[in-house]
XYZ file of C-alpha atoms in Angstrom:
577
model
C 5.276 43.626 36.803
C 5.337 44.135 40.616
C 1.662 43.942 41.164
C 1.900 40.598 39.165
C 4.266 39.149 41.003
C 2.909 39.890 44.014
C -0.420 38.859 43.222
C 1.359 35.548 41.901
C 2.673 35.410 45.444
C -0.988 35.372 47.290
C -1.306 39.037 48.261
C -4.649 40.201 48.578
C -4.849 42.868 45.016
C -6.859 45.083 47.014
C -3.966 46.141 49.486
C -1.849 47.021 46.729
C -0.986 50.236 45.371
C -2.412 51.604 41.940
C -0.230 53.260 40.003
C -0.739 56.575 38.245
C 0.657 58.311 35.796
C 0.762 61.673 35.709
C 2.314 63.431 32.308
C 3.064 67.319 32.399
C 5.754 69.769 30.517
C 6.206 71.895 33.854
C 7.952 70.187 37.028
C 5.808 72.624 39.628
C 2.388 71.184 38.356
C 4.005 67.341 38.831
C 4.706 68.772 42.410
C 1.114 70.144 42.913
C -0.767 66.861 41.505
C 1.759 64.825 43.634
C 0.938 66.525 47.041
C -3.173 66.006 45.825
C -2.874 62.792 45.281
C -0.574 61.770 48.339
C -2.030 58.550 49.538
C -0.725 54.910 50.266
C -2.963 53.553 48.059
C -1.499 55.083 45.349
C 2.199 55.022 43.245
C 2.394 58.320 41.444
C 4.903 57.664 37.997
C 5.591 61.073 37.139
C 6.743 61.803 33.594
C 7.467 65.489 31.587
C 6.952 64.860 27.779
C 4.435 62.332 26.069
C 8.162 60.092 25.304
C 8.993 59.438 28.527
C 5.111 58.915 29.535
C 5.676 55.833 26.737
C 8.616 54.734 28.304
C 6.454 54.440 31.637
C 3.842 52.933 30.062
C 5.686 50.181 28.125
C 7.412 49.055 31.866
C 4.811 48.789 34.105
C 0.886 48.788 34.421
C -1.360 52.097 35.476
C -5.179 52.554 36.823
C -5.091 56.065 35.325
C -3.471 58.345 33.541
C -3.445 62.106 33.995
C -2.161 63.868 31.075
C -1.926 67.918 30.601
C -2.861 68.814 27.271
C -0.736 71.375 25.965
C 3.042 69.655 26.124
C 5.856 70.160 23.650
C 6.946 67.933 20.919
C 3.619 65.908 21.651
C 0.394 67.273 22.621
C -1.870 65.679 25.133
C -4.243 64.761 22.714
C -1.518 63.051 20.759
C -0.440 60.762 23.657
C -3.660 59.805 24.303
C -4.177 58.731 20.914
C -1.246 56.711 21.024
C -2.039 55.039 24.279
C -5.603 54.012 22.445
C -4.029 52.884 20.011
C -1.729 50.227 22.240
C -3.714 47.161 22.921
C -2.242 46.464 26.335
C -2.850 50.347 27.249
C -6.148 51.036 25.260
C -8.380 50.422 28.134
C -6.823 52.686 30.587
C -8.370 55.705 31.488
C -7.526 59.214 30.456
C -8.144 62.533 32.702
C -7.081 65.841 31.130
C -5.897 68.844 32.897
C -5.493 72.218 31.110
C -5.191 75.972 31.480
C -5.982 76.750 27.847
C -8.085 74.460 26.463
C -11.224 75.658 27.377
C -13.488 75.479 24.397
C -16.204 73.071 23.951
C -14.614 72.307 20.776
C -11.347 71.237 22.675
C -13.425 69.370 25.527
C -15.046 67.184 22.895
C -11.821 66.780 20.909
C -10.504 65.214 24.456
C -13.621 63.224 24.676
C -13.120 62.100 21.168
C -9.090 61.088 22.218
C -10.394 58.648 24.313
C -10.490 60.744 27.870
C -13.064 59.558 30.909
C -13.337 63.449 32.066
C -11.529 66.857 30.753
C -10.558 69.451 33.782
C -9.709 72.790 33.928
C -6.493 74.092 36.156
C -6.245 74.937 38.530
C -8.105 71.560 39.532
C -10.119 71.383 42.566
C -7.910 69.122 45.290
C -11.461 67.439 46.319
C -12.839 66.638 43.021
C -9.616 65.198 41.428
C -9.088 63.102 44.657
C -12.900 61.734 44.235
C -12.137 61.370 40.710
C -9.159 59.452 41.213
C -10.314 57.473 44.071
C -13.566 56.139 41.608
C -11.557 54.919 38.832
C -8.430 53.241 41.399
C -11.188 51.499 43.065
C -12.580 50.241 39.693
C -9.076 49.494 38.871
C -8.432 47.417 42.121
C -11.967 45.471 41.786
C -11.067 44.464 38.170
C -7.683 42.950 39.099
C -9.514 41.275 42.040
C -12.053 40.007 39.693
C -9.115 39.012 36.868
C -7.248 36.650 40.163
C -10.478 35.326 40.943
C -11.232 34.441 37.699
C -7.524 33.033 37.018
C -8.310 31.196 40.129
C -11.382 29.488 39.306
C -10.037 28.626 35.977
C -7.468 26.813 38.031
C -9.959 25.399 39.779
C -11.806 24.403 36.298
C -8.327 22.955 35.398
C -7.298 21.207 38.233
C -11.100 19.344 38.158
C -11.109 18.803 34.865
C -7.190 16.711 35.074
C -9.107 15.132 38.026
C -12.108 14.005 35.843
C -9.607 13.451 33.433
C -7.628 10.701 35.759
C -10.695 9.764 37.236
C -11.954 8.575 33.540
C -8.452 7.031 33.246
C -8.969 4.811 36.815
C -12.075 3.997 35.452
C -10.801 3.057 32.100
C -7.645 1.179 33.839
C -9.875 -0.494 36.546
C -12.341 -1.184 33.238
C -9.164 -2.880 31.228
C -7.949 -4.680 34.237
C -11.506 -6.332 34.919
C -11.597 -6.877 31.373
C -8.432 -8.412 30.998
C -8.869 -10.592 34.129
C -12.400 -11.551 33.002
C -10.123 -12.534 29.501
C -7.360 -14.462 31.782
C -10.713 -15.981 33.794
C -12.128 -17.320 30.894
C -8.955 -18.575 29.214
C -8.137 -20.230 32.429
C -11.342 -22.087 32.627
C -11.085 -22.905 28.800
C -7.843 -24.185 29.692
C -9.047 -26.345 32.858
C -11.943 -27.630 30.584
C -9.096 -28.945 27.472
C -7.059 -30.093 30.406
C -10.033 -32.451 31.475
C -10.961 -33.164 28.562
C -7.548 -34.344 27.405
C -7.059 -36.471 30.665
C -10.443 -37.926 30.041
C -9.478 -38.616 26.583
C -6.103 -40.266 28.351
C -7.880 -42.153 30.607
C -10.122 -43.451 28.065
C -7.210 -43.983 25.610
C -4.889 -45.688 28.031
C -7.986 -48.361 28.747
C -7.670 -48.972 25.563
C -4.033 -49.372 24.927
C -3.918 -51.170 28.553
C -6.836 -53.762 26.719
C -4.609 -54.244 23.469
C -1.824 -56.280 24.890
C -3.876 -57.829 27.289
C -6.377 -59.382 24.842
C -3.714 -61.567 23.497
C -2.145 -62.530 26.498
C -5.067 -63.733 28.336
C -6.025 -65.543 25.367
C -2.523 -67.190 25.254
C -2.905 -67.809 29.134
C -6.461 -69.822 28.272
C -4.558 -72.241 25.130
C -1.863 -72.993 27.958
C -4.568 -73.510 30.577
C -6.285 -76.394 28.104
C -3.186 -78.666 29.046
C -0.672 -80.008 27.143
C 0.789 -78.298 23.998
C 3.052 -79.208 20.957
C 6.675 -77.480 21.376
C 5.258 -75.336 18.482
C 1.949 -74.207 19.642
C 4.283 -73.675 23.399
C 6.757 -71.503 21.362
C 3.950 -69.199 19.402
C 2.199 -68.425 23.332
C 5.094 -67.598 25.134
C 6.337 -65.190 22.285
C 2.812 -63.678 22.265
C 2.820 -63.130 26.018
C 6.603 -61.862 25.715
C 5.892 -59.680 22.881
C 2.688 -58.027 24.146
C 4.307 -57.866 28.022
C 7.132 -56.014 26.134
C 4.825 -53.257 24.840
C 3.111 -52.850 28.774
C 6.795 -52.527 29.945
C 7.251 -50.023 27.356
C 3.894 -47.911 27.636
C 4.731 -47.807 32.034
C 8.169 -46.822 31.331
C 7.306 -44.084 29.038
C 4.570 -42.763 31.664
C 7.049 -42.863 34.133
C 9.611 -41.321 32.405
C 7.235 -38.258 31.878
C 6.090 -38.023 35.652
C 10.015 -38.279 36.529
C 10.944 -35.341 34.045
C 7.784 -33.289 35.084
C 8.861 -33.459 38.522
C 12.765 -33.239 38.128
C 13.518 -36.642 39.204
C 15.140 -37.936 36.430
C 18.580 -37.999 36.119
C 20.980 -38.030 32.541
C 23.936 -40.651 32.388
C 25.875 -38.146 30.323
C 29.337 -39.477 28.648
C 30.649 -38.024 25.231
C 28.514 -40.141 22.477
C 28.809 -40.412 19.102
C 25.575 -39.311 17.093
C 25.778 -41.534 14.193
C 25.965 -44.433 17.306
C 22.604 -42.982 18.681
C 20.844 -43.164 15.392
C 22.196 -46.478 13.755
C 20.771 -47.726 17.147
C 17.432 -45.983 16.936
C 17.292 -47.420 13.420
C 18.243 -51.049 13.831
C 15.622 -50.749 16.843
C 12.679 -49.605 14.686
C 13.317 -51.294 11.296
C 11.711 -54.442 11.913
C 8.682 -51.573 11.554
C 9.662 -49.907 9.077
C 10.394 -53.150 7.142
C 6.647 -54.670 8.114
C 5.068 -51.446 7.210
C 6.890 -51.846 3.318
C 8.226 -48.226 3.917
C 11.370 -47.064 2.227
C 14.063 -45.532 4.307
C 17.297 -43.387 3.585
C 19.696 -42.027 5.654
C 21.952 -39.868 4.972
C 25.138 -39.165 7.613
C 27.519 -36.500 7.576
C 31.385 -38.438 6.689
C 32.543 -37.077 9.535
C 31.998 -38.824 13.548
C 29.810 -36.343 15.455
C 30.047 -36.223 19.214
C 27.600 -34.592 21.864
C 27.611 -34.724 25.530
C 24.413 -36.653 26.770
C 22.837 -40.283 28.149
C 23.066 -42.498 25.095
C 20.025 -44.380 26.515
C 18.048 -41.419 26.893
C 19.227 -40.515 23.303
C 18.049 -43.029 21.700
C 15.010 -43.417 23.664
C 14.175 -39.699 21.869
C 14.723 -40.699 18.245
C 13.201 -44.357 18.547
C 9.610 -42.241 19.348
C 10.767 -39.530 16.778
C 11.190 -43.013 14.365
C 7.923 -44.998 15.500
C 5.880 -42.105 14.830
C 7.066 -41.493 11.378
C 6.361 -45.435 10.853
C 2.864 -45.354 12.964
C 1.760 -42.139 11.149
C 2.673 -43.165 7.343
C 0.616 -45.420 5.301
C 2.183 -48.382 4.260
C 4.448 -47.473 1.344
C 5.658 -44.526 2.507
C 9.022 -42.934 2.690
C 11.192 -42.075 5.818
C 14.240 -39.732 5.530
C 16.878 -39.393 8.365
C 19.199 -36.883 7.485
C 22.227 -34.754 9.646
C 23.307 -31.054 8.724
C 26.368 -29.256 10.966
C 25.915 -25.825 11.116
C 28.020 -23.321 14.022
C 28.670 -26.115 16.840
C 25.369 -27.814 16.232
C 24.080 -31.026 14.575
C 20.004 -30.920 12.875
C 18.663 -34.349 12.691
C 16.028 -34.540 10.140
C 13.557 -36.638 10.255
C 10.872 -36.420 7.178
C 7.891 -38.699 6.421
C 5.043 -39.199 3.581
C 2.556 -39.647 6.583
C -0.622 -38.367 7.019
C 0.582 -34.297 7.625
C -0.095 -32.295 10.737
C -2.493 -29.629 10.734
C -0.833 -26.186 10.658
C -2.722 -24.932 14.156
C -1.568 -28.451 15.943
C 2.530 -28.292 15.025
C 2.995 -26.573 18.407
C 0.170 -28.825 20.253
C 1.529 -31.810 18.955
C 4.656 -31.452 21.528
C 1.922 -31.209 24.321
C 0.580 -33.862 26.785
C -2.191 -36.190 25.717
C -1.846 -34.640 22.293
C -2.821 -36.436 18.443
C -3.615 -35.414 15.418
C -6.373 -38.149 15.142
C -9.466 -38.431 17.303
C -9.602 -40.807 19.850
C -12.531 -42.819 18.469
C -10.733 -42.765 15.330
C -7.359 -43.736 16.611
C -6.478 -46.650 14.615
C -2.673 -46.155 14.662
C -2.867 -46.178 18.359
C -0.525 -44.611 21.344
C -1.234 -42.528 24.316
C 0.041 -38.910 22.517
C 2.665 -39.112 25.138
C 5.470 -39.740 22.662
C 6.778 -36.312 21.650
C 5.855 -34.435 24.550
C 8.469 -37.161 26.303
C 10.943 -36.754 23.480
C 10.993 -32.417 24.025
C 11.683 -32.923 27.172
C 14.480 -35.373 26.565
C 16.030 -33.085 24.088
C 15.684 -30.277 26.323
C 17.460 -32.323 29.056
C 20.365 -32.374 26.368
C 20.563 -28.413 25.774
C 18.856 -29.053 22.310
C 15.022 -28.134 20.810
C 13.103 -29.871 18.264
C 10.586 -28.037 15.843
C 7.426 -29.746 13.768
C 6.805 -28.797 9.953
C 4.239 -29.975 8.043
C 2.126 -28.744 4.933
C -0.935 -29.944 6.291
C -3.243 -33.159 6.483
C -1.752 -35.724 3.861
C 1.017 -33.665 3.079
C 3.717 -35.340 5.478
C 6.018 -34.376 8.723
C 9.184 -33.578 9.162
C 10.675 -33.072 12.626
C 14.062 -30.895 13.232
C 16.464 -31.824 16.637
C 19.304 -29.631 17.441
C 21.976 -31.216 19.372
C 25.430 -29.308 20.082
C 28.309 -30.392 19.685
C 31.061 -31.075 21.917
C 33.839 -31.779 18.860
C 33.811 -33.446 15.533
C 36.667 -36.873 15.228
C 37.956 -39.271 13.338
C 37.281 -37.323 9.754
C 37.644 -39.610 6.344
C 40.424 -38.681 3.903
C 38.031 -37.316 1.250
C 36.555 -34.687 4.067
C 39.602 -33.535 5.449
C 40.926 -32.886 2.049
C 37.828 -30.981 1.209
C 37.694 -28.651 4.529
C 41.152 -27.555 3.895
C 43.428 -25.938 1.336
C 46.430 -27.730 -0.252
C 49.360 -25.970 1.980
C 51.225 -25.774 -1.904
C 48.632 -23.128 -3.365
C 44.784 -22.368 -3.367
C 42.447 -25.262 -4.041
C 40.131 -25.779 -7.946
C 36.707 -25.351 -7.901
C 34.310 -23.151 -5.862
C 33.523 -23.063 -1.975
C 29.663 -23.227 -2.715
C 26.147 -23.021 -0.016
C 23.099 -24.940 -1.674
C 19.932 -24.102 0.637
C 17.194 -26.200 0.487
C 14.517 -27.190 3.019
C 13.853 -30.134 0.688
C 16.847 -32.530 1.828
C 16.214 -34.588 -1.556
C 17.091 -31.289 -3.903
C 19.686 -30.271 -1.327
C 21.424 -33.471 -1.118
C 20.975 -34.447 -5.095
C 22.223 -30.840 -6.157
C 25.212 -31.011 -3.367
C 26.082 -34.350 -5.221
C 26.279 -32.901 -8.793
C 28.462 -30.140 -7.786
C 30.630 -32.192 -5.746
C 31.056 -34.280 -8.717
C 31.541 -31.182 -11.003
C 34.843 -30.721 -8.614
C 33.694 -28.123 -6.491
C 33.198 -28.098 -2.756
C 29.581 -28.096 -0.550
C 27.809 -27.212 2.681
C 24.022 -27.151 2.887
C 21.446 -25.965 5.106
C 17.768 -26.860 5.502
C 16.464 -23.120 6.029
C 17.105 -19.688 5.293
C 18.433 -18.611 8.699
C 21.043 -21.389 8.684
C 22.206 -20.401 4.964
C 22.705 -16.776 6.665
C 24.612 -18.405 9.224
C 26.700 -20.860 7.228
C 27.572 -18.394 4.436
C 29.139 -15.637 6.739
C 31.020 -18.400 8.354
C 32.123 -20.290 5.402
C 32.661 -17.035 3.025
C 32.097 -19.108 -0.539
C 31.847 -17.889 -3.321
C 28.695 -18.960 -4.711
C 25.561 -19.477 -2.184
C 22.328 -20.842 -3.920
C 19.511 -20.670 -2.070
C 15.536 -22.177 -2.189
C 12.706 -18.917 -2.058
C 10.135 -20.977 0.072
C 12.206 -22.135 3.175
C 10.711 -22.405 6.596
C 11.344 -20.142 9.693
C 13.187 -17.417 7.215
C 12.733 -17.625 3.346
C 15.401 -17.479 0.302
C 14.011 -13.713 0.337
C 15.238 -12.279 3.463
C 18.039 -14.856 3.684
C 19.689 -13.252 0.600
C 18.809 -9.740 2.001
C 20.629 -10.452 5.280
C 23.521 -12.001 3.992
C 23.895 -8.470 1.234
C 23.700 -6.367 4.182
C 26.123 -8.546 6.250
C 29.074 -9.490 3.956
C 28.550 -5.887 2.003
C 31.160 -6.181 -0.525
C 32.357 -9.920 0.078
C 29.377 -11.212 -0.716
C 28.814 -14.170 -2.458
C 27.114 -14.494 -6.001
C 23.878 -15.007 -4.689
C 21.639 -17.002 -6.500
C 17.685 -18.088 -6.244
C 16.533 -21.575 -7.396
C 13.220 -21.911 -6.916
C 9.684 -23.368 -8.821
C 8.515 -20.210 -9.075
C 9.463 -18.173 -12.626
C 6.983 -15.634 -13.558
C 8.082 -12.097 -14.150
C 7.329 -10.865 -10.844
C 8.665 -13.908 -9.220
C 12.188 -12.778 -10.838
C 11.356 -9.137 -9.757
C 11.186 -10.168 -6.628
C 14.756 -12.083 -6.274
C 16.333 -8.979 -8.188
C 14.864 -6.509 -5.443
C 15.999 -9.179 -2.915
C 20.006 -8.806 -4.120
C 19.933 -12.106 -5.857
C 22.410 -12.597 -8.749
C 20.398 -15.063 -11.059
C 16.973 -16.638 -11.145
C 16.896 -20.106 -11.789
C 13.962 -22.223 -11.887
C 13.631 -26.333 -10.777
C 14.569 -28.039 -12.378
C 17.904 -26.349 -13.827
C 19.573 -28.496 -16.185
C 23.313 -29.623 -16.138
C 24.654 -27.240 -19.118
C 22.526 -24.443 -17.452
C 24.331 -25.108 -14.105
C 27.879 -25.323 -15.770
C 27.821 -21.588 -17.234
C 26.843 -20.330 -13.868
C 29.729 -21.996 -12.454
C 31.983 -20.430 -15.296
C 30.433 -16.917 -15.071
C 31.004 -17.580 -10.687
C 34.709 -18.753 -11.050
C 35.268 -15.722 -13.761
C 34.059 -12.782 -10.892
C 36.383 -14.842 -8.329
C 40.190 -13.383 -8.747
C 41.688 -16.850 -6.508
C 39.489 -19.469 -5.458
C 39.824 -19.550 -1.971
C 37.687 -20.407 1.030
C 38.047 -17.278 2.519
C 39.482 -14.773 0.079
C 37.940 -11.415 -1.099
C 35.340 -11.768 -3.783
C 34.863 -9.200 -6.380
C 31.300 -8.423 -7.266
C 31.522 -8.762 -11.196
């Protein structure tokens, strides 16, 4: 263990001792083979019976052992036959010394025991010491060659974890040239749609800039010819005002981009009341809707909404939000404006029977320059500056707006979250319906319908309301998570295909939320095959219902609900049934 560590510590294996063990019965002959062998070069480990020569060799590591051969307890022969036997020790080699032993049968059963040479006492000083010398010189080469061979494997190792990291650099510097030959090349993609979207602009704004202008120079030319009746006076100067009107309004929206892309623009902000900002929006864009033959409902929370913003800037937003859903629907169509409060926030809906969005353009469409037609095919008209000016304006207002659509032909629908800064001025009916009677817990059920269709929603929120029960919806599946925990009804009955997060997972987070005041959950849904009901049943849904559920159908789940409920109240415990 000593010669290890030193070697371990850089000394040169050559200048250290050997050590030797030498293994007789009688003290006086350790004595003799001691004063023989005195040299620096050697350690002499002396030891009297083949135990204690064990002992020795299990501690420490020898260049030779000298054994006598006629011992006590254990013979010579017997302790070299052990030592063979050791793997750590087998190697080691094995003089014999003896007085007695002098048969050739005895020097070839030494032999066979695994001994180098076999000597008769009394030994020759000179011979032993030659004999010695040989094999601790072999000894000290080998543990020279064993460091040197520990040190080139080092070597080997520590060039090998070079090459290794070298191949890693190389991979790295590979990946990085890779990745900015990738960033390169998107860049330059990105420069090219960038040019080719402002030469699209260009183009298209020459065209919308030609529009207006057509019919006011031809007004200009019938007031040129002289004279006109007060009629034919009347029909120019509305033509020139009307068509100057839409100039004033393409340059202001231009300008209102450049001012927000550069921070210029600043927000008039006083507390407004919603339903304000979109009766305006509406009264300014039905004269469209109306010429277009479109059908439009609104529906309006019965409470007055307030959020902190510029009214002007407000309504500027949903007036483009508005004029697309008229510009992009074929005559005919139907236009839905509808308002959900949800945690401190009001989502304006606004749905259309247009012509659909394509599913890889609903995050484009927010985006400079940007429409879903061509421009040689651009019938409908409009620079594509329209909702990339109304994001911004929302974002102004601490809001975000979102794009769904089911594809070309299949409609819009646009989502604006506003928050709120407090709710007033409540009707009767509403206040009695948010609150318990102070006398004792209200009838009916606290009930969450979840529907991304605001029809189904609204028509099924109706029916129940009518039934005597009370109703909150919500247009998606993380909103019904949201509204249930908060509200805590009773019943929650929630839509399977619902954008951003599904009736699925909804139902899932709201088991693993409320744990044991949970709702009785319930899935209504087109889908009924016997997987589809699997499905909800993994989910933690209560029932399966499928579209459309009839009246009588709807009644017993309201009596099998209000039966599981100990008290109907709005935030009591709910057993699970």
């Amino acid at each position: 263990m000593e010669n290890k560590s030193r070697e371990l510590r850089g000394v040169d294996p050559t200048d250290v001792p050997v050590n030797i063990l030498i293994v007789d019965d009688e003290p006086k002959n350790l004595m003799v083979l001691e004063s023989i062998l005195d040299d620096p070069g050697y350690r002499l480990v002396r030891a009297t019976s083949g135990e204690d020569a064990l002992l020795a060799l299990m501690g420490d590591e020898f260049a030779l052992l000298i054994f006598d051969v006629r011992m006590p307890t254990m013979s010579g022969f017997e302790l070299a036959q052990l030592v063979k036997e050791r793997r750590k020790t087998a190697r080691v080699p094995i003089i014999f010394l003896t007085a007695y032993y002098n048969e050739d049968e005895h020097i070839l059963e030494g032999y066979g025991s695994g001994a180098v040479d076999y000597l008769r006492k009394p030994v020759n000083p000179a011979v032993l010491r030659s004999k010695v010398s040989m094999f601790a010189e072999l000894h000290r080469q080998g543990r020279a060659l064993e460091q040197a061979n520990r040190l080139l494997l080092g070597e080997v190792a520590e060039r090998r974890n070079a090459e290794a990291r070298l191949s890693e650099l190389n991979a790295t510097l590979d990946r990085r040239v890779r990745d900015r030959t990738m960033e390169l090349q998107a860049s330059e993609q990105q420069l090219m749609e960038a040019a080719r979207r402002k030469d699209e602009f260009m183009a298209t704004l020459a065209h919308e800039l030609r529009n207006p202008l057509a019919p006011v120079r031809n007004a200009v030319e019938v007031l040129k010819r002289g004279p006109l009746e007060p009629e034919k006076l009347e029909w120019a100067t509305r033509i020139i005002d009307r068509q100057v009107g839409s100039l004033s309004h393409l340059i202001d929206d231009l300008m209102d981009l450049s001012r927000i892309n550069t921070g210029r623009i600043e927000l008039k902000r006083t507390t407004v009341t919603l339903g304000d900002v979109l009766a305006e929006a509406i009264e300014t864009v039905r004269p469209h809707v109306d010429a277009a033959g479109h059908d439009m409902a609104v529906l309006l929370p019965d409470v007055k909404l307030a959020v902190d913003g510029d009214p002007t800037r407000l309504v500027q937003a949903f007036v483009n939000l508005l004029h697309n859903a008229v510009k992009y629907t074929d005559p005919g169509g139907r236009i839905e404006v509808g308002v959900v409060v949800e945690k401190g926030a009001a989502t304006i809906t606004i749905r259309d029977t247009g012509i659909g969005i394509p599913p890889d353009q609903l995050e484009a469409v927010f985006e400079m320059f940007t429409q879903v037609e061509q421009a040689q095919s651009r019938s409908r008209g409009g620079l594509g500056i329209g909702l990339a000016l109304t994001q911004r304006l929302i974002a102004l207002h601490d809001g975000h707006i979102k794009a769904y659509s089911e594809g070309l032909g299949r409609g819009s629908r646009f989502l604006v979250t506003l928050p709120l800064v407090q709710q007033v001025d409540h009707a009767p009916q509403a206040a009695d319906a948010a609150a318990p009677a102070a006398d004792g817990p209200q009838p009916g059920l606290d009930i969450v319908v979840a529907d991304d269709n605001a029809d189904a929603a609204e028509t099924l929120a109706q029916l129940l309301e009518a039934m005597g029960h009370r109703v909150r919806t919500a247009a998606d599946g993380a909103a019904a998570v949201r509204l249930v925990l908060q509200r805590r009804p009773q019943l929650a009955i929630l839509d399977i295909g619902m954008p951003e997060m599904d009736g699925l997972e909804a139902c899932k987070q709201i088991v693993a939320a409320a744990g044991a005041a949970r709702p009785m959950l319930v899935a209504l849904t087109g889908w009924g095959q016997s997987q589809d009901i699997a499905r909800s049943g993994k989910a933690g849904f209560d029932r399966h219902l499928v579209k459309p559920v009839d009246a009588q159908q709807l009644e017993q789940l309201l009596a099998d609900c209000a039966e599981r409920v100990p008290g109907p109240s709005a935030n009591g415990a709910r057993s699970q049934g």
